[in-house]
CSV table of C-alpha atoms in Angstrom, one decimal:
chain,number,residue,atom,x,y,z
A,1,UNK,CA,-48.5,-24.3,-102.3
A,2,UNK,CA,-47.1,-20.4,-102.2
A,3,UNK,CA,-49.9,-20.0,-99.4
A,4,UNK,CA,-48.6,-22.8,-97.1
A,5,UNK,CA,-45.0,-21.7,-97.3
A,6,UNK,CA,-46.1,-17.9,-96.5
A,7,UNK,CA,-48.5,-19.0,-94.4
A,8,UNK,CA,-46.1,-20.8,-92.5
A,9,UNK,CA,-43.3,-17.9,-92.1
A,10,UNK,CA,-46.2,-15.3,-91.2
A,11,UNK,CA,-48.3,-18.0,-88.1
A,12,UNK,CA,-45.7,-20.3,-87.3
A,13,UNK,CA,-47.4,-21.4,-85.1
A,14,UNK,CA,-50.2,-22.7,-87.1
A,15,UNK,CA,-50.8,-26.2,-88.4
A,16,UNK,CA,-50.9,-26.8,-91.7
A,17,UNK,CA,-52.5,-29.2,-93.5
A,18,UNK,CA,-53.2,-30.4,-97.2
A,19,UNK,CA,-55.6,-32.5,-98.3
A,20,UNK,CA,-55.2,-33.6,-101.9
A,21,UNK,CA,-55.7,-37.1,-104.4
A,22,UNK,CA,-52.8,-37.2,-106.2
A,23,UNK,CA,-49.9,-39.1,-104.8
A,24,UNK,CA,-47.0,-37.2,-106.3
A,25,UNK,CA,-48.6,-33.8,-106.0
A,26,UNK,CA,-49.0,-34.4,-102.2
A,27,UNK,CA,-45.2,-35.7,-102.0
A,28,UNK,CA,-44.1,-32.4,-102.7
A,29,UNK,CA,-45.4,-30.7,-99.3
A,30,UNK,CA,-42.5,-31.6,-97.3
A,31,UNK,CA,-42.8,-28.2,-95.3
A,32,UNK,CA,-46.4,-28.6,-94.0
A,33,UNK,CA,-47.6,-30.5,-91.1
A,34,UNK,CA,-49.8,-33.6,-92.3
A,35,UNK,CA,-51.1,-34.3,-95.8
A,36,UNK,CA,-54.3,-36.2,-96.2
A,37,UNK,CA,-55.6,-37.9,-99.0
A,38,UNK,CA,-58.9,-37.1,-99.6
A,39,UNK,CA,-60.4,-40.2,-99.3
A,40,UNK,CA,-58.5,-41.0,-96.1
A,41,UNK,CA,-59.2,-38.2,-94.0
A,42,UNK,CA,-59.1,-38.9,-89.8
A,43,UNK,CA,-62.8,-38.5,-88.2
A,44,UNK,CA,-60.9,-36.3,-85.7
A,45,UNK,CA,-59.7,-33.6,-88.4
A,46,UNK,CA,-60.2,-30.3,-87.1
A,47,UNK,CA,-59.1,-26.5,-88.9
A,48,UNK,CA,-60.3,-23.3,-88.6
A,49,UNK,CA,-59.0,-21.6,-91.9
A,50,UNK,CA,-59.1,-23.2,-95.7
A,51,UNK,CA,-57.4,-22.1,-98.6
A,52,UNK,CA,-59.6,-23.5,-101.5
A,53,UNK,CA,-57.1,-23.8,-104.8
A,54,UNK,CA,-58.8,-26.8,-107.0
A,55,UNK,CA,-60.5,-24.7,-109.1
A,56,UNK,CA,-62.0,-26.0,-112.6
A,57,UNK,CA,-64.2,-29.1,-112.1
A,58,UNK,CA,-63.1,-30.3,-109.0
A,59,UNK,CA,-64.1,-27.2,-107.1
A,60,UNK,CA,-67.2,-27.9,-106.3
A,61,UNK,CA,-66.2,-30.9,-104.5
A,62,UNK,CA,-63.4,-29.3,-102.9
A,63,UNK,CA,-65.2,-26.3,-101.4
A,64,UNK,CA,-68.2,-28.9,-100.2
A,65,UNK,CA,-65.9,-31.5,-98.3
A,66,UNK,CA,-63.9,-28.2,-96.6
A,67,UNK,CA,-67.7,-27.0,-95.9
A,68,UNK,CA,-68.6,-30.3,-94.2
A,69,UNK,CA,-64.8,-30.3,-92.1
A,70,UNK,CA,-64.1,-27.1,-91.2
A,71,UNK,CA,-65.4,-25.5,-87.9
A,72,UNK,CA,-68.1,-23.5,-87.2
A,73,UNK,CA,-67.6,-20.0,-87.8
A,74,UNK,CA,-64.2,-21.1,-89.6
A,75,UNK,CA,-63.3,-19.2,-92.7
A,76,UNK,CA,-62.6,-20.6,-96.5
A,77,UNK,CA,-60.7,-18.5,-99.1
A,78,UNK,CA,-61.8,-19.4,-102.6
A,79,UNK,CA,-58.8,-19.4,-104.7
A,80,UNK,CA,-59.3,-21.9,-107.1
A,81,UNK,CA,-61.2,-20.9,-110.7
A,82,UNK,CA,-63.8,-22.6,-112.3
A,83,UNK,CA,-65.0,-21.7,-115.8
A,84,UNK,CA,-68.8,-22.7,-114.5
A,85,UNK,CA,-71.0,-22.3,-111.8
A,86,UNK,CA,-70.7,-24.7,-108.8
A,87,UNK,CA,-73.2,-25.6,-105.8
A,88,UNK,CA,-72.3,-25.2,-102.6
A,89,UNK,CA,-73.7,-26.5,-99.6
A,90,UNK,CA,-75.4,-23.0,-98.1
A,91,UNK,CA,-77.5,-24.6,-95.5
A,92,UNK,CA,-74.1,-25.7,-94.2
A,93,UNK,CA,-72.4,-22.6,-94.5
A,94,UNK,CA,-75.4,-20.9,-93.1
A,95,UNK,CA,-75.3,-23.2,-90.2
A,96,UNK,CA,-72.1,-23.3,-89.3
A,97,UNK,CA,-71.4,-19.3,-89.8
A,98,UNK,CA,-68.6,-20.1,-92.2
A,99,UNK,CA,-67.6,-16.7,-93.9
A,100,UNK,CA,-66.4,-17.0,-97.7
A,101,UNK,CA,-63.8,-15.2,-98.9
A,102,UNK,CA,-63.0,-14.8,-103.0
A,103,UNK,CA,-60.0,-12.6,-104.3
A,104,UNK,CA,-57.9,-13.1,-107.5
A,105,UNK,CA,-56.8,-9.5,-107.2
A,106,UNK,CA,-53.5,-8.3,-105.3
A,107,UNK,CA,-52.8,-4.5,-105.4
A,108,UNK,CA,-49.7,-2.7,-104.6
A,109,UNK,CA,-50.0,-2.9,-100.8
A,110,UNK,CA,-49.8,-6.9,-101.3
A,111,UNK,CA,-47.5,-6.9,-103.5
A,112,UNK,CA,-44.8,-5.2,-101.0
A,113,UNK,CA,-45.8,-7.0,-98.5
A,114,UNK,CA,-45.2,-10.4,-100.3
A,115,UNK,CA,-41.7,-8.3,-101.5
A,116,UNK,CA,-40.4,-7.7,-97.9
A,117,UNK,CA,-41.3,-11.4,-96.7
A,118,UNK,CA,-39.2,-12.5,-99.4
A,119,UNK,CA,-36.4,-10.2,-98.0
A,120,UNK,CA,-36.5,-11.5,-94.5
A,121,UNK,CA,-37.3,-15.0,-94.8
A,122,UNK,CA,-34.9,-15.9,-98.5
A,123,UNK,CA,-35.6,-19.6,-98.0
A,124,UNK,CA,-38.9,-19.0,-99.5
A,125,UNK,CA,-38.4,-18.3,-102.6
A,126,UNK,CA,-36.7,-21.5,-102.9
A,127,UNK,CA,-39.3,-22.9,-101.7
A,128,UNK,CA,-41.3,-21.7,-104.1
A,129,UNK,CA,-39.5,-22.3,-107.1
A,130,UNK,CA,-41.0,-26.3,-106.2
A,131,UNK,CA,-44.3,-24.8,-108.2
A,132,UNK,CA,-42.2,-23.8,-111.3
A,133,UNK,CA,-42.6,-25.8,-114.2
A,134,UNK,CA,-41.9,-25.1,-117.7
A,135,UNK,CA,-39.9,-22.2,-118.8
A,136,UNK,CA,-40.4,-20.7,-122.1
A,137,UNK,CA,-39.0,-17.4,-123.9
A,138,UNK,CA,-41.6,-15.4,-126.0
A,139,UNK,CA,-40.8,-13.3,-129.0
A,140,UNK,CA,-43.1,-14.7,-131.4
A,141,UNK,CA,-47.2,-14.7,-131.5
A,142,UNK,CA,-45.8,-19.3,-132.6
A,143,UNK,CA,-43.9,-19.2,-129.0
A,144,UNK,CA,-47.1,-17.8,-127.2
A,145,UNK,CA,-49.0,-20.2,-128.6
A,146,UNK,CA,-46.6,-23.3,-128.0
A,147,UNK,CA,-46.2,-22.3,-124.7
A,148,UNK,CA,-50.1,-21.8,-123.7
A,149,UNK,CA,-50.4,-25.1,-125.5
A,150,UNK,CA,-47.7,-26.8,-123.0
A,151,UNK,CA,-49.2,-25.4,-120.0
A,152,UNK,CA,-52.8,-27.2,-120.8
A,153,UNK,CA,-50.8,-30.8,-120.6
A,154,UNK,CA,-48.7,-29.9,-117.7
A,155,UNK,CA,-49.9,-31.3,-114.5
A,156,UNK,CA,-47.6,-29.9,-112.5
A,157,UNK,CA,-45.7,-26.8,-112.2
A,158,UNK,CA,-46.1,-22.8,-113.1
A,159,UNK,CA,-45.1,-21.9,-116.1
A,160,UNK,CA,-42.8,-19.3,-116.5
A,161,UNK,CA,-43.0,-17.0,-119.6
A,162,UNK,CA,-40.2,-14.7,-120.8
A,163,UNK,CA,-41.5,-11.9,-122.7
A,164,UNK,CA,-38.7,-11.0,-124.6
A,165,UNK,CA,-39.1,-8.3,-128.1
C-alpha cells in the first residue's frame, strides 16, 4: 500500500490499480483508481508498471498473472518474499521484454528521499498509518517473542515494535 500512496504523490498522473482476493483488504484502497479482484479482472486491463508485494506462497501466482497482463516491455518490481523458490513464466517474460526488478534494500539516499516526500506532501503519512497494525513495547526477550508471535496471526496491518531498555 506505501507504494500506491507514494506512487501517487510522485506520477499523479498515473493510474493506479490493485488487484487482490480478499474483500476487506481491497476495501482499504480508497486512494487508488480501480481495484480488481483477481478472479474478475476486465479483458481490456492494460498497465505498464507492477509492484509485486504477495510474497510467501502466493507469489508465484502473483508474479505469473502480472506476467501474462502487463505490456510488452512493461516492467514488474518484485517486492513480495517467499521463503522458496517459485516458477515463473520466462518464455513470457522473454517474449514480451518484461524487465524484473528485485530490491529489499533502501540506502541513505532513499531514505531522504522518502523523508522529504513526507515533508511536502503530510497527508501521507496518514495515509500510511492505514498499514499499521499492532503496537507492542519491547523490553523483555517474553515481549519479543509475544509480539513476533502476534504478527504471524495478524492478517492485516504492520506491526509496530517499541524497543524500549
Amino acid at each position: 500500500m506505501n507504494f500506491q500512496v507514494l506512487v501517487n504523490k510522485i506520477y499523479p498522473e498515473a493510474s493506479i490499480y490493485v488487484f487482490g482476493k480478499t474483500d476487506y483488504k481491497l476495501s482499504r484502497f480508497s486512494f487508488v483508481d480501480k481495484v480488481f479482484h483477481i478472479d474478475e479482472i476486465p479483458a481490456d486491463i492494460t498497465f505498464d508498471h507492477a509492484f509485486e508485494c504477495v510474497g510467501g506462497n502466493g507469489s508465484e501466482s502473483a508474479i505469473n498473472q502480472i506476467i501474462d497482463l502487463i505490456s510488452p516491455e512493461g516492467s514488474i518490481d518484485l517486492l513480495g518474499v517467499s521463503e522458496y523458490p517459485i516458477q515463473i513464466n520466462t518464455r513470457l517474460v522473454l517474449e514480451k521484454g518484461i524487465t524484473l526488478i528485485g530490491s529489499s534494500r533502501s540506502g541513505t539516499k532513499d531514505i531522504q528521499g522518502v523523508v522529504n516526500l513526507y515533508q511536502q506532501h503530510p497527508d501521507i503519512v496518514e495515509k500510511l498509518s492505514l498499514l499499521k497494525g499492532n503496537e507492542y513495547e519491547v523490553r523483555s526477550i517474553n515481549d519479543i517473542i509475544n509480539a513476533f508471535e502476534s504478527d504471524l496471526s495478524t492478517s492485516w496491518g504492520k506491526t509496530v515494535i517499541k524497543w524500549t531498555l
